[in-house]
One Martini backbone bead per residue (centre of mass of N, CA, C, O) as a GRO file, in nm:
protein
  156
    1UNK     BB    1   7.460  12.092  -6.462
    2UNK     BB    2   7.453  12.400  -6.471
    3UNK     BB    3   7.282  12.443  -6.256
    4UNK     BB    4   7.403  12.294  -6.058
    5UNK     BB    5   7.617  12.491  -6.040
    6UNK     BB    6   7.513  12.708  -5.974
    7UNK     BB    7   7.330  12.618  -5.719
    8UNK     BB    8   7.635  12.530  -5.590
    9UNK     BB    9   7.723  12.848  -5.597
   10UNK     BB   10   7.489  12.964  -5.445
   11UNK     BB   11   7.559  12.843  -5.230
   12UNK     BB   12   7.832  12.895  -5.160
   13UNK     BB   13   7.744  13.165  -5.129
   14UNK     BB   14   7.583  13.150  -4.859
   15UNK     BB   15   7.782  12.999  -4.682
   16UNK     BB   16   8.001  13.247  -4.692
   17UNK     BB   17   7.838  13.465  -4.568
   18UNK     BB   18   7.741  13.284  -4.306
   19UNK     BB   19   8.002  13.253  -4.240
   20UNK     BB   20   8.082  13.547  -4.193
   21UNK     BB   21   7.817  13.628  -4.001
   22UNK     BB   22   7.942  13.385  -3.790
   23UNK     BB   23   8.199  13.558  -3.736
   24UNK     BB   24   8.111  13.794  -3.644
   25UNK     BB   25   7.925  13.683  -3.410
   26UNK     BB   26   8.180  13.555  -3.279
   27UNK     BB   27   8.297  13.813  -3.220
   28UNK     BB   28   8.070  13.967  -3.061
   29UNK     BB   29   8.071  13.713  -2.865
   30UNK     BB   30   8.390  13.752  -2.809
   31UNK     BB   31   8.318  14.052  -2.669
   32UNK     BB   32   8.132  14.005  -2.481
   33UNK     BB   33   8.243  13.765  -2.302
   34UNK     BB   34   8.505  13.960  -2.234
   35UNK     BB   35   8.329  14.140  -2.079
   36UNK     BB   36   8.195  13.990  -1.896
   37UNK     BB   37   8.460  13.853  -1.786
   38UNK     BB   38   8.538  14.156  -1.659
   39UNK     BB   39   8.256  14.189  -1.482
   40UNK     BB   40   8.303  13.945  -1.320
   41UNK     BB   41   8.618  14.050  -1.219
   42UNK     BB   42   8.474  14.297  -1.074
   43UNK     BB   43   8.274  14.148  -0.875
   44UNK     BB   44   8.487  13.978  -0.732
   45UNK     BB   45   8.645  14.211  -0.628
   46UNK     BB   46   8.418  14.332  -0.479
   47UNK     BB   47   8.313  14.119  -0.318
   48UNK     BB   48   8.597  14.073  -0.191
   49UNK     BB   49   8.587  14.356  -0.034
   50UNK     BB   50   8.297  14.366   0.111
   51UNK     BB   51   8.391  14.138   0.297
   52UNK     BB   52   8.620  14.251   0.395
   53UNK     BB   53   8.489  14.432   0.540
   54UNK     BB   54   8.281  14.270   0.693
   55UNK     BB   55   8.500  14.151   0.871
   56UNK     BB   56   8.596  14.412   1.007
   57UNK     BB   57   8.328  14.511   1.118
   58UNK     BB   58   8.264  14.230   1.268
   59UNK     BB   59   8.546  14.279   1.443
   60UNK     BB   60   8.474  14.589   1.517
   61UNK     BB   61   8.252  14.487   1.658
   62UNK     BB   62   8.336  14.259   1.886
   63UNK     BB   63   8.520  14.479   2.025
   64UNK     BB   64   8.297  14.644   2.149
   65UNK     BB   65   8.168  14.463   2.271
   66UNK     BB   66   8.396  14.376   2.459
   67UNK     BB   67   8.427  14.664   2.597
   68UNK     BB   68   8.118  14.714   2.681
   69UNK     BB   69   8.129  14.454   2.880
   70UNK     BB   70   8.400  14.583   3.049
   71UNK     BB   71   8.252  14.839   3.121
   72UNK     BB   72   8.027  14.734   3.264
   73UNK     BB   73   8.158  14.551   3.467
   74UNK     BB   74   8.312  14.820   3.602
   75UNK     BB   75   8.050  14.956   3.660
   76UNK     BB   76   7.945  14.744   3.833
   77UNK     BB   77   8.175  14.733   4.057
   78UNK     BB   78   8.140  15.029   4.123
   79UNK     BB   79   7.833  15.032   4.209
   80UNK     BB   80   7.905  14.819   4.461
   81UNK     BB   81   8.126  14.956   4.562
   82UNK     BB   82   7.907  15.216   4.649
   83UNK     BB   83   7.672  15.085   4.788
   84UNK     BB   84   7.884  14.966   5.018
   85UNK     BB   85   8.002  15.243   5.120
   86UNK     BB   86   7.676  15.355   5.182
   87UNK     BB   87   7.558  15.155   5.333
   88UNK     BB   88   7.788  15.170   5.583
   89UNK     BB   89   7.754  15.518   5.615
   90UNK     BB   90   7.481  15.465   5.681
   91UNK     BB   91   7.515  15.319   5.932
   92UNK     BB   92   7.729  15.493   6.089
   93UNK     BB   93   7.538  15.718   6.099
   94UNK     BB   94   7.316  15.576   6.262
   95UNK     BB   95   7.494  15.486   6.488
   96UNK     BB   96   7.528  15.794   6.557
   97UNK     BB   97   7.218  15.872   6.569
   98UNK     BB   98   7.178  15.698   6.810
   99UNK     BB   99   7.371  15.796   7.036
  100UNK     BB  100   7.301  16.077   7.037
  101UNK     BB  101   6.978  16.013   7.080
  102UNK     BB  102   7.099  15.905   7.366
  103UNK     BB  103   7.206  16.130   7.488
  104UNK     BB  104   6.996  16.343   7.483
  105UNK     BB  105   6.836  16.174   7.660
  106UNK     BB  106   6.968  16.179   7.871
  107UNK     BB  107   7.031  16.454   7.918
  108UNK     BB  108   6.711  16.543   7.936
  109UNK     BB  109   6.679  16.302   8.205
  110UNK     BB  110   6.868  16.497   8.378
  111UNK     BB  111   6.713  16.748   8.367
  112UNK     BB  112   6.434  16.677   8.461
  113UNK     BB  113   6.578  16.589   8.736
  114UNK     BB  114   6.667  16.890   8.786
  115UNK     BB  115   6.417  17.042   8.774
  116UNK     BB  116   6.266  16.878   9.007
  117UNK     BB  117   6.433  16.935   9.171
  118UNK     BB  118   6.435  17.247   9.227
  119UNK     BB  119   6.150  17.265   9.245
  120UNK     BB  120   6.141  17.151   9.537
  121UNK     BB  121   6.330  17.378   9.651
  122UNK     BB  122   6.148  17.589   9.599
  123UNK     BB  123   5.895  17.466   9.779
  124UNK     BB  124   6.067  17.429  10.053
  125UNK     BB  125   6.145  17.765  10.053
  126UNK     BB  126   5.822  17.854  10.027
  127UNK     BB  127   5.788  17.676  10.285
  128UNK     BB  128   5.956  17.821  10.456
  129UNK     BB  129   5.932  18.144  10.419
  130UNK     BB  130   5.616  18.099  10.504
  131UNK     BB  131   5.709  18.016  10.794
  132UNK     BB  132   5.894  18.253  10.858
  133UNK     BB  133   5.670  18.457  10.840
  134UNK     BB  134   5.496  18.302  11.051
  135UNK     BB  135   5.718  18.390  11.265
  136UNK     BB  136   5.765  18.632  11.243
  137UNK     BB  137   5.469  18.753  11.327
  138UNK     BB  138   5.451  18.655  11.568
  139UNK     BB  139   5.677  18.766  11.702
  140UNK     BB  140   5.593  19.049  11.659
  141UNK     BB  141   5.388  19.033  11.818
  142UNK     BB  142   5.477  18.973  12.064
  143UNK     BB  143   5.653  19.177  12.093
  144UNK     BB  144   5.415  19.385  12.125
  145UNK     BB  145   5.281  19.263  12.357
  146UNK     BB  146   5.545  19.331  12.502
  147UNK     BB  147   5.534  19.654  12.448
  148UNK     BB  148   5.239  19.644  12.615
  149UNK     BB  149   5.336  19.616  12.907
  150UNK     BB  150   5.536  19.784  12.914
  151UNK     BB  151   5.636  20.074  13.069
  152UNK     BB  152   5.557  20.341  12.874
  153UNK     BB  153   5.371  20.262  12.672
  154UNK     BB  154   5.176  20.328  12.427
  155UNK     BB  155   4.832  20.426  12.409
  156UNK     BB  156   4.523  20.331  12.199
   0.00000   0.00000   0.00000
């Protein structure tokens, strides 16, 4: 009995060990635990930032991107009426410049047909002039031949 006794105290002194070193190890892993969840809630405070700030990057991303949108629309109404500006000036110089080249044109078959004129007149004169010549020439003939039977007159 006394046997048993020793060998129920030599137990009972293992399980007081167990017991101790399994109270260490339940503080070391309820200190364990509790670093864990410091760092779980050190990680859900960072997530729940990075979240937030990623809500805010795409709420300033769809902010940007309605700017650039109306920025783009206005920039089209600005090019469209620009188009339409210069289409207009384009036509309306177009306009004047068939204007110009119709006075142009008039006024170049005005002018060629006072050439024409002209030429006529000057050909009309020339031969006037040489009709002229040709009368004044008889005249002269006649003249001398007039004054070739005056009594008086030198002879050749």
């Amino acid at each position: 009995m006394l046997q048993d006794l020793d060998f129920l105290a030599a137990r009972i002194g293992q399980l007081v060990e167990l017991t101790k070193q399994l109270q260490s190890e339940q503080a070391v892993l309820g200190g364990r635990a509790e670093q864990a969840e410091r760092e779980r809630n050190q990680l859900q405070a960072q997530l729940a930032r990075q979240e937030s700030e990623f809500k805010d990057v795409a709420a300033q991303a769809q902010r940007h991107e309605a700017e650039i949108a109306q920025i783009r629309a206005a920039a089209q109404n600005e090019l469209n009426a620009l188009r339409t500006q210069l289409h207009s000036e384009s036509a309306d110089q177009l306009r004047e410049a068939h204007a110009v080249q119709a006075r142009l044109e008039l006024e170049l078959n005005q002018q060629q047909a006072a050439y024409k004129q002209v030429l006529q007149e000057l050909e009309q004169s020339r031969a006037e002039a040489g009709r002229l010549r040709h009368a004044a020439d008889d005249a002269r003939q006649r003249i001398d031949a007039l004054l070739e039977r005056l009594p008086g007159a030198p002879q050749e």
